[in-house]
Coordinates of C-alpha atoms in Angstrom, one line a residue:
M1 CA 72.2 26.6 -50.2
P2 CA 75.3 28.5 -51.4
P3 CA 78.7 26.7 -51.6
R4 CA 81.0 27.3 -48.8
S5 CA 84.3 29.0 -49.2
N6 CA 87.7 27.4 -49.1
D7 CA 88.3 29.4 -46.0
D8 CA 85.6 27.5 -44.1
P9 CA 87.3 24.8 -41.9
R10 CA 84.4 22.5 -42.9
R11 CA 85.3 22.8 -46.5
H12 CA 84.1 20.3 -49.1
V13 CA 85.8 17.0 -49.6
Q14 CA 85.9 15.0 -52.9
I15 CA 82.8 13.0 -53.6
L16 CA 83.7 9.3 -54.3
P17 CA 82.3 8.0 -57.6
E18 CA 80.6 5.1 -55.9
R19 CA 78.6 7.5 -53.7
V20 CA 77.3 9.7 -56.4
G21 CA 74.3 7.5 -57.1
N22 CA 73.3 7.6 -53.4
V23 CA 74.1 11.2 -52.5
S24 CA 74.4 13.5 -55.4
G25 CA 73.7 16.8 -53.6
N26 CA 73.2 18.5 -50.2
D27 CA 69.4 18.3 -50.2
F28 CA 69.3 16.4 -46.8
P29 CA 69.2 18.5 -43.6
G30 CA 72.6 18.9 -42.0
H31 CA 74.4 16.8 -44.6
Y32 CA 77.2 17.5 -47.0
P33 CA 78.6 14.7 -49.1
G34 CA 81.7 13.1 -47.5
E35 CA 81.1 14.7 -44.1
D36 CA 80.2 13.0 -40.9
H37 CA 76.9 14.5 -39.6
S38 CA 75.8 11.6 -37.4
W39 CA 74.0 12.7 -34.2
N40 CA 76.3 13.4 -31.3
L41 CA 74.7 14.9 -28.1
K42 CA 78.0 16.2 -26.7
R43 CA 79.0 17.8 -30.0
F44 CA 75.5 19.3 -30.4
K45 CA 75.7 20.9 -26.9
E46 CA 79.1 22.4 -27.7
N47 CA 78.0 23.9 -30.9
L48 CA 74.6 25.2 -29.8
I49 CA 74.5 28.9 -29.1
V50 CA 71.5 31.2 -28.3
S51 CA 72.5 34.8 -28.1
L52 CA 70.2 37.8 -27.4
Q53 CA 71.0 40.7 -29.7
R54 CA 68.2 43.2 -29.2
L55 CA 65.1 43.5 -27.0
T56 CA 62.4 46.2 -27.0
P57 CA 58.9 46.2 -25.5
S58 CA 57.6 44.8 -28.7
T59 CA 60.5 43.2 -30.6
L60 CA 63.1 40.5 -30.1
E61 CA 66.2 39.7 -32.1
F62 CA 68.4 36.7 -31.2
D63 CA 70.9 34.4 -32.8
L64 CA 70.3 30.6 -33.0
V65 CA 73.5 28.8 -33.9
G66 CA 74.3 25.1 -34.3
V67 CA 70.9 23.7 -35.4
D68 CA 69.5 22.5 -38.7
A69 CA 67.2 24.7 -40.8
S70 CA 64.3 22.3 -40.1
I71 CA 64.6 23.1 -36.3
A72 CA 64.7 26.8 -36.9
N73 CA 61.7 26.6 -39.3
A74 CA 59.8 24.5 -36.8
L75 CA 60.3 27.2 -34.1
R76 CA 59.1 29.9 -36.6
R77 CA 56.0 28.0 -37.5
V78 CA 55.1 27.3 -33.9
L79 CA 55.4 31.0 -33.1
I80 CA 53.1 31.9 -35.9
A81 CA 50.5 29.2 -35.7
E82 CA 50.6 27.2 -32.4
V83 CA 51.3 29.6 -29.5
P84 CA 47.8 30.3 -28.2
T85 CA 46.2 33.7 -27.5
V86 CA 42.7 35.0 -26.7
A87 CA 40.6 36.8 -29.3
I88 CA 37.0 37.7 -29.8
E89 CA 35.3 34.7 -31.4
D90 CA 31.5 35.4 -31.1
V91 CA 29.7 38.7 -31.3
Y92 CA 26.0 39.3 -30.6
V93 CA 24.8 42.5 -32.2
W94 CA 21.7 43.8 -30.4
N95 CA 21.6 47.1 -32.3
N96 CA 23.8 48.7 -35.0
T97 CA 22.6 51.8 -36.8
S98 CA 26.0 52.9 -38.1
I99 CA 26.9 52.8 -41.8
M100 CA 29.2 49.8 -41.1
Q101 CA 27.5 46.4 -41.8
D102 CA 27.3 44.0 -38.9
E103 CA 29.6 41.4 -40.5
V104 CA 32.4 44.0 -41.1
L105 CA 32.1 45.4 -37.6
C106 CA 32.3 41.9 -36.1
H107 CA 35.3 41.0 -38.3
R108 CA 37.1 44.2 -37.1
L109 CA 36.4 43.3 -33.5
G110 CA 37.8 39.8 -34.0
L111 CA 41.1 41.2 -35.1
V112 CA 41.6 43.4 -32.1
P113 CA 44.5 42.1 -30.0
L114 CA 43.5 41.5 -26.3
K115 CA 45.7 41.9 -23.3
I116 CA 44.7 38.6 -21.7
D117 CA 47.2 36.0 -20.5
P118 CA 46.2 32.8 -22.4
R119 CA 48.1 30.7 -19.9
E120 CA 45.3 31.5 -17.3
M121 CA 42.5 30.2 -19.6
I122 CA 41.6 26.8 -21.0
F123 CA 40.5 25.9 -24.5
R124 CA 36.7 25.5 -24.9
E125 CA 36.1 21.8 -25.1
N126 CA 32.5 21.7 -26.3
P127 CA 31.4 24.5 -28.7
N128 CA 27.8 23.7 -28.0
A129 CA 28.1 24.0 -24.2
G130 CA 27.6 27.2 -22.3
A131 CA 30.4 29.7 -21.6
L132 CA 32.5 29.2 -18.5
D133 CA 34.6 31.7 -16.6
T134 CA 37.6 29.6 -17.3
D135 CA 37.3 29.6 -21.1
T136 CA 35.4 32.8 -22.0
V137 CA 35.9 36.5 -21.4
V138 CA 32.9 38.8 -22.1
F139 CA 33.1 42.4 -23.4
Q140 CA 30.3 44.9 -23.9
L141 CA 30.3 47.8 -26.4
R142 CA 27.5 50.4 -26.0
V143 CA 28.1 53.7 -27.8
K144 CA 25.6 56.4 -29.0
C145 CA 26.5 59.5 -30.9
D146 CA 24.8 62.9 -30.0
R147 CA 25.4 66.5 -30.7
Q148 CA 27.2 68.7 -28.3
P149 CA 25.3 71.8 -27.2
G150 CA 26.6 75.2 -28.3
T151 CA 28.6 73.9 -31.3
Q152 CA 26.8 75.7 -34.1
G153 CA 29.2 76.4 -36.9
E154 CA 31.8 73.9 -35.7
T155 CA 33.3 71.7 -38.4
D156 CA 35.4 69.3 -36.3
P157 CA 33.3 66.2 -35.6
K158 CA 35.2 65.5 -32.4
R159 CA 34.1 68.9 -31.0
K160 CA 30.7 68.9 -32.6
Y161 CA 29.6 65.4 -31.5
W162 CA 29.8 63.1 -28.5
D163 CA 31.4 59.7 -29.3
S164 CA 31.6 60.2 -33.0
D165 CA 34.6 57.8 -33.2
V166 CA 34.3 54.4 -31.7
Y167 CA 37.6 53.0 -30.3
T168 CA 38.7 49.7 -28.8
G169 CA 39.2 51.4 -25.5
M170 CA 35.4 51.7 -25.3
L171 CA 35.1 47.9 -24.9
E172 CA 34.0 47.2 -21.3
W173 CA 35.0 43.9 -19.6
E174 CA 32.1 42.1 -17.8
P175 CA 33.7 39.8 -15.2
A176 CA 31.9 36.5 -14.6
G177 CA 32.4 33.9 -11.9
A178 CA 35.9 34.1 -10.3
Q179 CA 37.3 36.4 -13.0
K180 CA 36.9 39.5 -10.9
T181 CA 39.1 38.1 -8.2
K182 CA 41.5 36.3 -10.5
W183 CA 42.2 39.3 -12.7
K184 CA 41.8 42.1 -10.1
R185 CA 45.2 43.6 -10.9
K186 CA 45.3 42.9 -14.6
E187 CA 41.9 43.6 -16.0
P188 CA 41.4 42.2 -19.5
K189 CA 41.4 44.9 -22.2
P190 CA 42.6 45.6 -25.7
V191 CA 46.3 45.8 -26.2
N192 CA 45.8 49.2 -27.9
P193 CA 42.8 51.3 -26.7
D194 CA 43.1 53.7 -29.7
I195 CA 42.3 51.4 -32.6
L196 CA 39.4 53.0 -34.5
L197 CA 36.5 50.6 -35.1
C198 CA 34.0 52.8 -36.9
K199 CA 32.5 56.3 -37.0
L200 CA 29.1 57.5 -35.9
R201 CA 26.9 60.5 -36.4
P202 CA 24.0 61.9 -34.2
G203 CA 21.3 59.3 -33.6
Q204 CA 23.5 56.3 -34.6
L205 CA 24.4 53.7 -32.0
I206 CA 26.1 50.4 -31.5
D207 CA 25.1 47.9 -28.8
L208 CA 26.8 44.5 -28.9
T209 CA 28.3 41.7 -26.7
C210 CA 31.6 40.1 -27.5
F211 CA 32.8 36.6 -26.3
A212 CA 36.6 36.1 -26.4
R213 CA 38.1 32.6 -26.3
K214 CA 41.4 30.9 -26.5
G215 CA 42.7 29.7 -29.8
T216 CA 45.7 29.3 -32.1
G217 CA 46.9 30.9 -35.3
A218 CA 46.3 27.5 -37.1
D219 CA 42.6 28.1 -36.7
H220 CA 42.6 31.8 -37.6
A221 CA 45.2 34.5 -38.0
K222 CA 43.6 36.7 -35.3
F223 CA 45.0 34.2 -32.7
S224 CA 48.6 34.6 -33.9
P225 CA 50.7 36.2 -31.1
V226 CA 53.3 37.7 -33.5
A227 CA 53.0 40.3 -36.2
T228 CA 56.1 38.8 -37.8
A229 CA 58.4 35.9 -37.0
S230 CA 61.2 35.4 -39.4
Y231 CA 64.9 34.4 -39.7
R232 CA 67.7 34.8 -42.1
L233 CA 71.1 33.2 -42.4
L234 CA 74.1 35.2 -41.2
P235 CA 75.9 36.6 -44.3
H236 CA 79.5 35.6 -44.8
I237 CA 81.6 38.0 -46.9
I238 CA 85.0 36.8 -48.0
I239 CA 87.5 39.3 -49.5
R240 CA 89.7 37.0 -51.5
S241 CA 92.3 39.5 -52.6
P242 CA 93.3 43.1 -51.6
I243 CA 91.1 45.9 -53.0
P244 CA 93.2 48.5 -54.9
L245 CA 93.4 51.9 -53.2
E246 CA 91.5 53.7 -56.0
H247 CA 88.5 51.3 -55.7
Q248 CA 88.3 51.0 -51.9
Q249 CA 85.6 53.7 -51.4
K250 CA 83.5 52.3 -54.2
F251 CA 83.8 48.8 -52.6
V252 CA 82.7 50.2 -49.3
Q253 CA 79.7 51.9 -50.9
S254 CA 78.7 48.7 -52.7
F255 CA 77.5 47.4 -49.3
P256 CA 75.1 48.8 -46.7
P257 CA 76.6 51.3 -44.2
G258 CA 78.8 49.6 -41.6
V259 CA 79.4 46.3 -43.3
I260 CA 82.8 47.1 -44.9
G261 CA 85.4 49.4 -43.4
I262 CA 88.9 50.6 -44.3
E263 CA 91.7 49.8 -41.8
K264 CA 95.5 49.8 -42.0
D265 CA 97.2 46.5 -42.2
K266 CA 100.5 45.5 -40.6
R267 CA 102.4 47.5 -43.2
G268 CA 100.4 50.6 -42.6
Q269 CA 98.5 50.3 -45.9
P270 CA 94.7 50.9 -46.0
Q271 CA 92.7 47.8 -46.8
C272 CA 89.0 46.9 -46.9
V273 CA 87.9 44.6 -44.1
V274 CA 84.6 43.2 -43.1
K275 CA 83.3 45.2 -40.0
N276 CA 79.8 43.8 -39.4
S277 CA 78.4 41.2 -41.8
R278 CA 75.0 41.3 -39.8
R279 CA 74.2 44.6 -41.5
D280 CA 74.5 43.1 -45.0
T281 CA 71.3 42.7 -46.9
V282 CA 72.9 40.4 -49.5
S283 CA 72.0 42.8 -52.3
R284 CA 74.9 41.5 -54.4
E285 CA 75.5 45.1 -55.6
V286 CA 79.2 44.5 -55.5
L287 CA 79.0 41.7 -58.1
R288 CA 77.8 44.2 -60.7
H289 CA 81.2 45.9 -60.9
A290 CA 83.8 44.2 -63.1
E291 CA 86.7 45.6 -61.0
F292 CA 85.6 43.4 -58.1
E293 CA 85.3 40.2 -60.1
D294 CA 87.0 37.3 -58.2
K295 CA 87.9 39.6 -55.4
V296 CA 84.9 38.9 -53.2
Q297 CA 82.6 36.0 -52.5
L298 CA 79.2 36.3 -50.9
T299 CA 78.0 33.3 -48.9
R300 CA 76.0 32.6 -45.8
I301 CA 76.7 30.5 -42.7
R302 CA 74.3 27.6 -43.0
D303 CA 73.7 27.0 -39.3
H304 CA 73.6 30.6 -38.0
F305 CA 70.1 31.9 -37.9
I306 CA 69.2 35.5 -37.1
F307 CA 65.6 35.5 -35.7
N308 CA 63.4 38.6 -35.6
I309 CA 60.1 38.4 -33.7
E310 CA 57.5 41.2 -33.2
S311 CA 54.9 40.6 -30.5
V312 CA 51.3 41.7 -31.1
G313 CA 51.0 42.5 -27.4
Q314 CA 49.5 39.4 -25.7
Y315 CA 52.9 38.2 -24.7
R316 CA 56.1 40.0 -23.8
P317 CA 58.6 39.3 -26.6
E318 CA 61.0 37.4 -24.3
D319 CA 58.2 35.0 -23.3
L320 CA 57.3 34.0 -26.9
V321 CA 60.3 31.7 -27.6
P322 CA 60.0 29.8 -24.3
E323 CA 56.3 29.2 -25.0
A324 CA 57.1 27.9 -28.5
I325 CA 59.8 25.6 -27.1
K326 CA 57.3 24.1 -24.6
I327 CA 55.0 23.3 -27.5
L328 CA 57.8 21.7 -29.5
L329 CA 58.8 19.6 -26.4
N330 CA 55.2 18.4 -26.0
K331 CA 55.2 17.4 -29.7
I332 CA 58.4 15.4 -29.2
S333 CA 57.0 13.7 -26.1
A334 CA 53.8 12.8 -28.0
V335 CA 56.0 11.2 -30.8
E336 CA 58.1 9.3 -28.3
A337 CA 55.0 8.0 -26.6
G338 CA 53.6 6.9 -29.9
L339 CA 56.8 5.1 -30.9
D340 CA 57.0 3.3 -27.6
K341 CA 53.5 2.0 -28.2
L342 CA 54.3 1.1 -31.8
F343 CA 57.3 -1.0 -30.9
D344 CA 56.1 -2.4 -27.5
P345 CA 55.7 -6.1 -28.0
E346 CA 53.2 -6.3 -25.2
V347 CA 50.7 -3.9 -26.8

């Protein structure tokens, strides 16, 4: 973790010699030598900030401020590995005369994101038991390639053949039990109907049945609801002394566009100022130039996390973080219950 600047109000204090043996660094979460980081609920609530920065149909960017890196990383890991989704788990291949082997085709089917709300399904408790309408969704794929009449001399396979390309949109949902009534307005289907599964030529066919079930990314990556879930610390750029006029443009160009700007100070003189540190990529390009030595310091704010989440499509991006928080709360409740039993004298 980079040292903080002298401009930071939470600047370092002198480490007492008698404490060096006990605490010789800042390796402990939320702790710097000589500072009081004891837990205080009121102070935590005052410092905690969650700010939405950007939302699109598939992506979410938000700021999480006032928490330790362990909390931010726990949220990231839960998003990747523990928020459940529904994916194809078992495939029964009745006939496959394409050039793609059965195992490869089944693997491709398993990786297809499915538009099924996992909150309306349960985990399959007994793998050896039969499928239920509450824990399994069935899809059929039956495709056969034939020649189109009157296409002699045609070179485009899409015009020359019927169903020469097999897409995910050809998967047909077969409702079972109460599923037809339950999902009448939101029929289970692939998130993207235009994912190419394989190619066929006249006489070749595919006939198979897919069983989709609920799971988590900890079991297999196909269940992960995010294409990416990452965070970075907010860059903190400190201009320690004025940049000479002849070097100002070079200083601005040493950072990504929009990070540094040139504005007039109170005396009307142009000076370099930090416009938007969020755009900085921490490339450290400015440190390569001798003329800027000791004039700038690049640090990061240790409790300001910029999260970027990209949904695969099973959840809306704005629903992913609340689902991850629910799972974290359940984990905390389980730990609390275990501690109560551990220290209960009557147990």
